[in-house]
PDB file of C-alpha atoms and ligand atoms in Angstrom:
ATOM      1  CA  PRO D 689     166.237 148.056  27.010  1.00 86.00           C
ATOM      2  CA  VAL D 690     166.562 144.585  25.773  1.00 93.00           C
ATOM      3  CA  ASP D 691     168.974 142.221  27.401  1.00 95.00           C
ATOM      4  CA  ALA D 692     170.920 140.210  24.850  1.00 95.00           C
ATOM      5  CA  ARG D 693     170.844 137.002  27.114  1.00 96.00           C
ATOM      6  CA  LEU D 694     167.329 136.763  26.487  1.00 97.00           C
ATOM      7  CA  ALA D 695     167.256 137.124  22.604  1.00 95.00           C
ATOM      8  CA  GLY D 696     165.904 134.080  20.983  1.00 94.00           C
ATOM      9  CA  LYS D 697     164.819 132.679  24.338  1.00 98.00           C
ATOM     10  CA  HIS D 698     161.374 131.221  24.816  1.00 98.00           C
ATOM     11  CA  VAL D 699     159.881 131.739  28.226  1.00 98.00           C
ATOM     12  CA  LEU D 700     156.536 130.038  29.116  1.00 98.00           C
ATOM     13  CA  VAL D 701     154.453 131.826  31.818  1.00 98.00           C
ATOM     14  CA  THR D 702     151.116 130.705  33.443  1.00 98.00           C
ATOM     15  CA  ALA D 703     149.156 133.120  35.370  1.00 98.00           C
ATOM     16  CA  GLY D 704     145.527 133.660  36.928  1.00 98.00           C
ATOM     17  CA  PRO D 705     143.323 131.157  38.390  1.00 98.00           C
ATOM     18  CA  THR D 706     141.509 128.161  36.659  1.00 98.00           C
ATOM     19  CA  HIS D 707     137.989 127.839  36.876  1.00 98.00           C
ATOM     20  CA  GLU D 708     136.486 124.512  37.329  1.00 98.00           C
ATOM     21  CA  PRO D 709     132.824 124.462  36.410  1.00 98.00           C
ATOM     22  CA  ILE D 710     130.155 122.830  38.609  1.00 97.00           C
ATOM     23  CA  ASP D 711     127.456 123.483  36.014  1.00 96.00           C
ATOM     24  CA  PRO D 712     127.068 126.036  33.305  1.00 96.00           C
ATOM     25  CA  VAL D 713     126.857 128.961  35.878  1.00 96.00           C
ATOM     26  CA  ARG D 714     129.057 127.817  38.675  1.00 97.00           C
ATOM     27  CA  TYR D 715     132.597 127.102  39.401  1.00 98.00           C
ATOM     28  CA  ILE D 716     135.185 126.410  42.014  1.00 97.00           C
ATOM     29  CA  ALA D 717     138.537 128.265  41.817  1.00 97.00           C
ATOM     30  CA  ASN D 718     141.580 129.626  43.832  1.00 94.00           C
ATOM     31  CA  ARG D 719     141.718 133.398  44.432  1.00 91.00           C
ATOM     32  CA  SER D 720     144.034 135.037  41.905  1.00 92.00           C
ATOM     33  CA  SER D 721     144.123 138.358  40.258  1.00 93.00           C
ATOM     34  CA  GLY D 722     146.699 137.343  37.543  1.00 96.00           C
ATOM     35  CA  LYS D 723     148.673 140.560  38.169  1.00 95.00           C
ATOM     36  CA  GLN D 724     151.859 139.147  39.255  1.00 95.00           C
ATOM     37  CA  GLY D 725     152.005 136.595  36.358  1.00 97.00           C
ATOM     38  CA  PHE D 726     150.965 139.094  33.601  1.00 98.00           C
ATOM     39  CA  ALA D 727     153.677 141.521  35.218  1.00 97.00           C
ATOM     40  CA  ILE D 728     156.337 138.783  34.843  1.00 98.00           C
ATOM     41  CA  ALA D 729     155.345 137.945  31.273  1.00 98.00           C
ATOM     42  CA  GLY D 730     155.507 141.625  30.283  1.00 98.00           C
ATOM     43  CA  ALA D 731     158.771 142.256  31.917  1.00 98.00           C
ATOM     44  CA  LEU D 732     160.387 139.202  30.276  1.00 98.00           C
ATOM     45  CA  ALA D 733     158.936 140.558  26.894  1.00 98.00           C
ATOM     46  CA  ALA D 734     160.346 143.927  27.586  1.00 98.00           C
ATOM     47  CA  LEU D 735     163.790 142.512  28.061  1.00 98.00           C
ATOM     48  CA  GLY D 736     163.455 140.742  24.500  1.00 97.00           C
ATOM     49  CA  ALA D 737     162.380 137.096  25.332  1.00 98.00           C
ATOM     50  CA  ARG D 738     159.714 135.297  23.246  1.00 98.00           C
ATOM     51  CA  VAL D 739     156.986 134.914  25.974  1.00 98.00           C
ATOM     52  CA  THR D 740     154.003 132.642  25.739  1.00 98.00           C
ATOM     53  CA  LEU D 741     151.597 133.468  28.440  1.00 98.00           C
ATOM     54  CA  VAL D 742     148.914 130.827  29.407  1.00 98.00           C
ATOM     55  CA  ALA D 743     146.242 132.563  31.213  1.00 98.00           C
ATOM     56  CA  GLY D 744     143.228 131.482  33.219  1.00 98.00           C
ATOM     57  CA  PRO D 745     140.175 133.885  33.432  1.00 98.00           C
ATOM     58  CA  VAL D 746     141.190 137.226  34.473  1.00 98.00           C
ATOM     59  CA  ALA D 747     140.250 140.769  33.392  1.00 95.00           C
ATOM     60  CA  LEU D 748     143.732 142.038  32.357  1.00 98.00           C
ATOM     61  CA  PRO D 749     145.152 143.432  29.180  1.00 98.00           C
ATOM     62  CA  THR D 750     147.748 141.411  27.243  1.00 98.00           C
ATOM     63  CA  PRO D 751     151.311 142.859  28.085  1.00 98.00           C
ATOM     64  CA  SER D 752     152.984 144.295  25.039  1.00 97.00           C
ATOM     65  CA  GLY D 753     154.766 141.773  22.908  1.00 97.00           C
ATOM     66  CA  VAL D 754     153.494 138.527  24.785  1.00 98.00           C
ATOM     67  CA  THR D 755     151.721 135.743  22.921  1.00 98.00           C
ATOM     68  CA  ARG D 756     148.637 135.006  25.241  1.00 98.00           C
ATOM     69  CA  ILE D 757     146.679 131.672  25.100  1.00 98.00           C
ATOM     70  CA  ASP D 758     143.287 131.968  27.324  1.00 98.00           C
ATOM     71  CA  VAL D 759     142.113 128.772  29.051  1.00 98.00           C
ATOM     72  CA  GLU D 760     139.418 128.167  31.758  1.00 98.00           C
ATOM     73  CA  THR D 761     140.297 124.813  33.480  1.00 98.00           C
ATOM     74  CA  ALA D 762     143.421 123.390  34.859  1.00 98.00           C
ATOM     75  CA  ARG D 763     143.185 120.528  32.210  1.00 98.00           C
ATOM     76  CA  GLU D 764     143.088 122.987  29.560  1.00 98.00           C
ATOM     77  CA  MET D 765     145.933 124.984  31.001  1.00 98.00           C
ATOM     78  CA  ALA D 766     148.013 121.648  31.239  1.00 98.00           C
ATOM     79  CA  ALA D 767     147.191 120.888  27.480  1.00 98.00           C
ATOM     80  CA  ALA D 768     148.167 124.532  26.520  1.00 98.00           C
ATOM     81  CA  VAL D 769     151.558 124.543  28.253  1.00 98.00           C
ATOM     82  CA  ASP D 770     152.295 121.183  26.768  1.00 98.00           C
ATOM     83  CA  ALA D 771     151.448 122.598  23.376  1.00 98.00           C
ATOM     84  CA  ALA D 772     153.746 125.669  24.008  1.00 98.00           C
ATOM     85  CA  LEU D 773     156.846 123.460  24.913  1.00 98.00           C
ATOM     86  CA  PRO D 774     159.776 123.455  24.373  1.00 98.00           C
ATOM     87  CA  ALA D 775     160.932 126.583  26.293  1.00 98.00           C
ATOM     88  CA  ASP D 776     164.077 127.796  27.617  1.00 98.00           C
ATOM     89  CA  ALA D 777     162.407 128.502  31.125  1.00 98.00           C
ATOM     90  CA  ALA D 778     158.952 128.031  32.640  1.00 98.00           C
ATOM     91  CA  VAL D 779     157.541 130.294  35.261  1.00 98.00           C
ATOM     92  CA  MET D 780     154.372 128.821  36.655  1.00 98.00           C
ATOM     93  CA  VAL D 781     152.614 131.607  38.490  1.00 98.00           C
ATOM     94  CA  ALA D 782     148.897 130.391  38.033  1.00 98.00           C
ATOM     95  CA  ALA D 783     146.863 129.531  41.138  1.00 97.00           C
ATOM     96  CA  VAL D 784     145.749 126.438  39.530  1.00 98.00           C
ATOM     97  CA  ALA D 785     142.613 124.775  41.301  1.00 98.00           C
ATOM     98  CA  ASP D 786     143.686 121.424  42.873  1.00 97.00           C
ATOM     99  CA  TRP D 787     140.486 119.839  42.127  1.00 98.00           C
ATOM    100  CA  HIS D 788     137.630 119.628  39.459  1.00 98.00           C
ATOM    101  CA  VAL D 789     134.196 118.341  39.496  1.00 97.00           C
ATOM    102  CA  GLU D 790     132.239 116.474  36.881  1.00 94.00           C
ATOM    103  CA  ALA D 791     130.371 119.497  35.251  1.00 94.00           C
ATOM    104  CA  ALA D 792     126.756 119.063  35.268  1.00 93.00           C
ATOM    105  CA  ALA D 793     125.437 119.803  31.569  1.00 94.00           C
ATOM    106  CA  GLN D 794     122.399 121.956  32.852  1.00 93.00           C
ATOM    107  CA  LYS D 795     122.107 124.351  35.716  1.00 93.00           C
ATOM    108  CA  LEU D 796     121.793 122.613  38.934  1.00 92.00           C
ATOM    109  CA  LYS D 797     118.366 123.512  40.766  1.00 90.00           C
ATOM    110  CA  LYS D 798     118.265 124.496  44.415  1.00 88.00           C
ATOM    111  CA  GLY D 799     116.388 121.511  45.939  1.00 83.00           C
ATOM    112  CA  ASP D 800     115.925 120.394  49.464  1.00 76.00           C
ATOM    113  CA  ALA D 801     119.011 118.667  49.521  1.00 86.00           C
ATOM    114  CA  ALA D 802     122.309 120.578  48.612  1.00 89.00           C
ATOM    115  CA  PRO D 803     124.412 118.707  46.117  1.00 89.00           C
ATOM    116  CA  LEU D 804     127.411 116.781  47.109  1.00 91.00           C
ATOM    117  CA  LEU D 805     130.574 117.701  44.903  1.00 94.00           C
ATOM    118  CA  HIS D 806     132.732 114.788  44.229  1.00 95.00           C
ATOM    119  CA  LEU D 807     136.252 116.422  43.613  1.00 97.00           C
ATOM    120  CA  SER D 808     139.048 114.739  41.581  1.00 98.00           C
ATOM    121  CA  GLN D 809     142.699 115.736  41.399  1.00 98.00           C
ATOM    122  CA  ASN D 810     143.801 118.073  38.749  1.00 98.00           C
ATOM    123  CA  PRO D 811     147.157 117.495  36.968  1.00 97.00           C
ATOM    124  CA  ASP D 812     149.958 119.266  38.800  1.00 97.00           C
ATOM    125  CA  ILE D 813     151.242 121.462  35.659  1.00 98.00           C
ATOM    126  CA  LEU D 814     154.518 122.705  37.284  1.00 98.00           C
ATOM    127  CA  ALA D 815     155.504 119.195  38.529  1.00 97.00           C
ATOM    128  CA  GLY D 816     154.617 117.800  35.149  1.00 97.00           C
ATOM    129  CA  VAL D 817     156.870 120.300  33.379  1.00 98.00           C
ATOM    130  CA  ALA D 818     159.709 119.968  35.876  1.00 98.00           C
ATOM    131  CA  GLN D 819     159.780 116.409  35.708  1.00 96.00           C
ATOM    132  CA  GLY D 820     158.947 115.976  32.160  1.00 95.00           C
ATOM    133  CA  ALA D 821     161.177 114.905  29.111  1.00 96.00           C
ATOM    134  CA  ARG D 822     160.997 118.451  27.677  1.00 97.00           C
ATOM    135  CA  ARG D 823     162.042 120.078  30.871  1.00 98.00           C
ATOM    136  CA  PRO D 824     163.059 123.810  30.330  1.00 98.00           C
ATOM    137  CA  GLN D 825     166.410 124.823  31.530  1.00 98.00           C
ATOM    138  CA  LEU D 826     165.020 126.793  34.272  1.00 98.00           C
ATOM    139  CA  VAL D 827     161.647 126.046  35.957  1.00 98.00           C
ATOM    140  CA  VAL D 828     160.332 128.548  38.374  1.00 98.00           C
ATOM    141  CA  GLY D 829     157.196 127.931  40.655  1.00 98.00           C
ATOM    142  CA  PHE D 830     155.474 130.050  43.099  1.00 96.00           C
ATOM    143  CA  ALA D 831     154.176 129.512  46.533  1.00 94.00           C
ATOM    144  CA  ALA D 832     151.285 131.428  48.152  1.00 87.00           C
ATOM    145  CA  GLU D 833     151.580 130.542  51.789  1.00 87.00           C
ATOM    146  CA  THR D 834     149.911 131.972  54.968  1.00 85.00           C
ATOM    147  CA  GLU D 835     152.391 130.512  57.486  1.00 89.00           C
ATOM    148  CA  ARG D 836     155.734 128.932  57.686  1.00 92.00           C
ATOM    149  CA  VAL D 837     156.439 130.455  54.222  1.00 92.00           C
ATOM    150  CA  ILE D 838     160.111 129.541  53.766  1.00 93.00           C
ATOM    151  CA  GLU D 839     159.810 126.111  55.132  1.00 94.00           C
ATOM    152  CA  HIS D 840     156.877 125.149  52.842  1.00 95.00           C
ATOM    153  CA  ALA D 841     158.691 126.718  49.796  1.00 96.00           C
ATOM    154  CA  VAL D 842     161.873 124.732  50.584  1.00 96.00           C
ATOM    155  CA  ALA D 843     159.904 121.386  50.450  1.00 96.00           C
ATOM    156  CA  LYS D 844     157.859 122.583  47.423  1.00 96.00           C
ATOM    157  CA  ARG D 845     160.916 123.049  45.362  1.00 97.00           C
ATOM    158  CA  ALA D 846     162.203 119.484  46.149  1.00 96.00           C
ATOM    159  CA  ARG D 847     158.878 117.877  45.784  1.00 96.00           C
ATOM    160  CA  LYS D 848     158.119 119.487  42.306  1.00 96.00           C
ATOM    161  CA  ASN D 849     161.741 119.354  40.984  1.00 97.00           C
ATOM    162  CA  ALA D 850     161.685 123.252  40.437  1.00 98.00           C
ATOM    163  CA  ASP D 851     164.968 125.245  40.298  1.00 98.00           C
ATOM    164  CA  TRP D 852     163.321 128.114  42.013  1.00 98.00           C
ATOM    165  CA  ILE D 853     160.465 128.765  44.262  1.00 98.00           C
ATOM    166  CA  VAL D 854     159.131 132.351  44.603  1.00 97.00           C
ATOM    167  CA  ALA D 855     157.470 132.354  47.865  1.00 95.00           C
ATOM    168  CA  ASN D 856     155.026 135.028  48.993  1.00 89.00           C
ATOM    169  CA  ASP D 857     153.213 135.456  52.220  1.00 83.00           C
ATOM    170  CA  VAL D 858     149.654 135.986  51.510  1.00 81.00           C
ATOM    171  CA  SER D 859     148.440 136.134  54.974  1.00 75.00           C
ATOM    172  CA  GLY D 860     148.241 139.901  54.441  1.00 66.00           C
ATOM    173  CA  ASP D 861     146.812 142.281  51.615  1.00 63.00           C
ATOM    174  CA  VAL D 862     148.765 140.713  48.838  1.00 59.00           C
ATOM    175  CA  MET D 863     145.720 139.018  47.058  1.00 63.00           C
ATOM    176  CA  GLY D 864     144.694 141.503  44.255  1.00 62.00           C
ATOM    177  CA  GLY D 865     146.843 144.280  45.558  1.00 68.00           C
ATOM    178  CA  GLU D 866     149.708 146.158  43.897  1.00 74.00           C
ATOM    179  CA  ALA D 867     152.693 145.196  46.171  1.00 80.00           C
ATOM    180  CA  ASN D 868     154.200 141.746  47.104  1.00 84.00           C
ATOM    181  CA  ALA D 869     156.870 140.550  49.448  1.00 88.00           C
ATOM    182  CA  VAL D 870     158.509 137.408  48.185  1.00 93.00           C
ATOM    183  CA  HIS D 871     161.538 135.015  49.099  1.00 95.00           C
ATOM    184  CA  LEU D 872     163.498 133.435  46.236  1.00 97.00           C
ATOM    185  CA  VAL D 873     164.356 129.874  47.441  1.00 97.00           C
ATOM    186  CA  SER D 874     166.859 128.293  45.326  1.00 97.00           C
ATOM    187  CA  ALA D 875     169.670 125.673  45.406  1.00 96.00           C
ATOM    188  CA  ALA D 876     171.790 128.431  46.727  1.00 95.00           C
ATOM    189  CA  GLY D 877     169.518 129.240  49.555  1.00 95.00           C
ATOM    190  CA  VAL D 878     166.921 131.897  50.504  1.00 96.00           C
ATOM    191  CA  GLU D 879     166.860 135.589  49.271  1.00 96.00           C
ATOM    192  CA  SER D 880     164.268 137.794  50.887  1.00 94.00           C
ATOM    193  CA  TRP D 881     163.336 140.504  48.802  1.00 95.00           C
ATOM    194  CA  GLU D 882     161.968 143.993  50.251  1.00 93.00           C
ATOM    195  CA  ARG D 883     158.258 144.606  49.784  1.00 91.00           C
ATOM    196  CA  ALA D 884     157.789 146.025  46.267  1.00 93.00           C
ATOM    197  CA  SER D 885     155.186 146.435  43.568  1.00 93.00           C
ATOM    198  CA  LYS D 886     154.355 143.634  41.746  1.00 93.00           C
ATOM    199  CA  ALA D 887     155.786 145.363  38.565  1.00 95.00           C
ATOM    200  CA  ASP D 888     159.249 145.822  40.299  1.00 96.00           C
ATOM    201  CA  VAL D 889     159.060 142.112  41.492  1.00 96.00           C
ATOM    202  CA  ALA D 890     158.509 141.055  37.934  1.00 97.00           C
ATOM    203  CA  ARG D 891     161.331 143.220  36.496  1.00 97.00           C
ATOM    204  CA  ARG D 892     163.848 141.876  39.425  1.00 97.00           C
ATOM    205  CA  LEU D 893     162.811 138.305  38.548  1.00 98.00           C
ATOM    206  CA  ALA D 894     162.997 138.838  34.778  1.00 98.00           C
ATOM    207  CA  LYS D 895     166.743 140.001  35.297  1.00 97.00           C
ATOM    208  CA  ARG D 896     167.483 136.917  37.464  1.00 97.00           C
ATOM    209  CA  ILE D 897     166.056 134.731  34.673  1.00 98.00           C
ATOM    210  CA  ALA D 898     168.307 136.536  32.178  1.00 98.00           C
ATOM    211  CA  ASP D 899     171.240 135.887  34.647  1.00 97.00           C
ATOM    212  CA  ALA D 900     170.317 132.052  34.708  1.00 97.00           C
ATOM    213  CA  LEU D 901     169.865 131.508  30.790  1.00 96.00           C
TER     214      LEU D 901
HETATM  215  O1  C5P G1529     151.089 122.741  45.051  1.00 94.81           O
HETATM  216  P1  C5P G1529     150.879 124.329  44.992  1.00 94.81           P
HETATM  217  O2  C5P G1529     149.630 124.759  44.430  1.00 94.81           O
HETATM  218  O3  C5P G1529     151.128 124.935  46.421  1.00 94.81           O
HETATM  219  O4  C5P G1529     152.207 124.764  44.183  1.00 94.81           O
HETATM  220  C1  C5P G1529     152.286 126.315  43.598  1.00 94.81           C
HETATM  221  C2  C5P G1529     152.952 126.149  42.461  1.00 94.81           C
HETATM  222  O5  C5P G1529     152.547 124.892  41.563  1.00 94.81           O
HETATM  223  C3  C5P G1529     152.616 127.430  41.432  1.00 94.81           C
HETATM  224  O6  C5P G1529     153.812 127.684  40.705  1.00 94.81           O
HETATM  225  C4  C5P G1529     151.514 126.964  40.709  1.00 94.81           C
HETATM  226  O7  C5P G1529     151.495 127.571  39.467  1.00 94.81           O
HETATM  227  C5  C5P G1529     152.035 125.276  40.484  1.00 94.81           C
HETATM  228  N1  C5P G1529     150.815 124.550  40.169  1.00 94.81           N
HETATM  229  C6  C5P G1529     150.718 124.158  38.986  1.00 94.81           C
HETATM  230  N2  C5P G1529     149.469 122.946  38.750  1.00 94.81           N
HETATM  231  C7  C5P G1529     148.728 122.688  39.896  1.00 94.81           C
HETATM  232  C8  C5P G1529     149.011 123.161  41.142  1.00 94.81           C
HETATM  233  C9  C5P G1529     149.980 124.132  41.289  1.00 94.81           C
HETATM  234  O8  C5P G1529     151.251 124.277  38.108  1.00 94.81           O
HETATM  235  N3  C5P G1529     147.799 121.853  39.770  1.00 94.81           N
END
């Protein structure tokens, strides 16, 4: 059922990894199936929001009612996010690669010496949106952590100027799996949600976004 509070609201979602090419056949990336971000985009659209999903390279169908923009690199994702603003809310679920390399035009050959990769910083898309002039009313970031999950999420929320950080403990089998155990970190404190399917986490978060807008 549609939620009247989301009628006419534009929500921007990023999902998936980014791939940073080394040469035409190789890349560096973070692990990400895109499942949680796609589920959130789908849940928001099901509640009646207008959803723009900026997706890195993933093998997932576009959720019903969602406008999808496919990108490969972090720099492309940043440009697509910028082009999709303004939005009432932004939910940045993508596992953006932190660095890129100057990609070689031709496939690198396996010689005697392994190539050295020179890594350059990628833009922080979440921080850019949350600190930008066209900041959405609600900015939600994600934090995948393997230790001291809540402590890191609280610090991340402040550092990135996000309203909420959804923190998940990825030390177990969350990666690529169907379930997720998350903590919602906001100005009000920390709420720990019971382990649930990614679809249920998405529906619960979509309702909370409706509450906040
Ligand atoms: O800094 P870290 O990668 O741990 O923060 C995770 C959060 O920041 C996620 O919401 C992710 O989508 C976002 N992020 C981003 N651009 C980056 C790095 C992270 O939007 N370059």
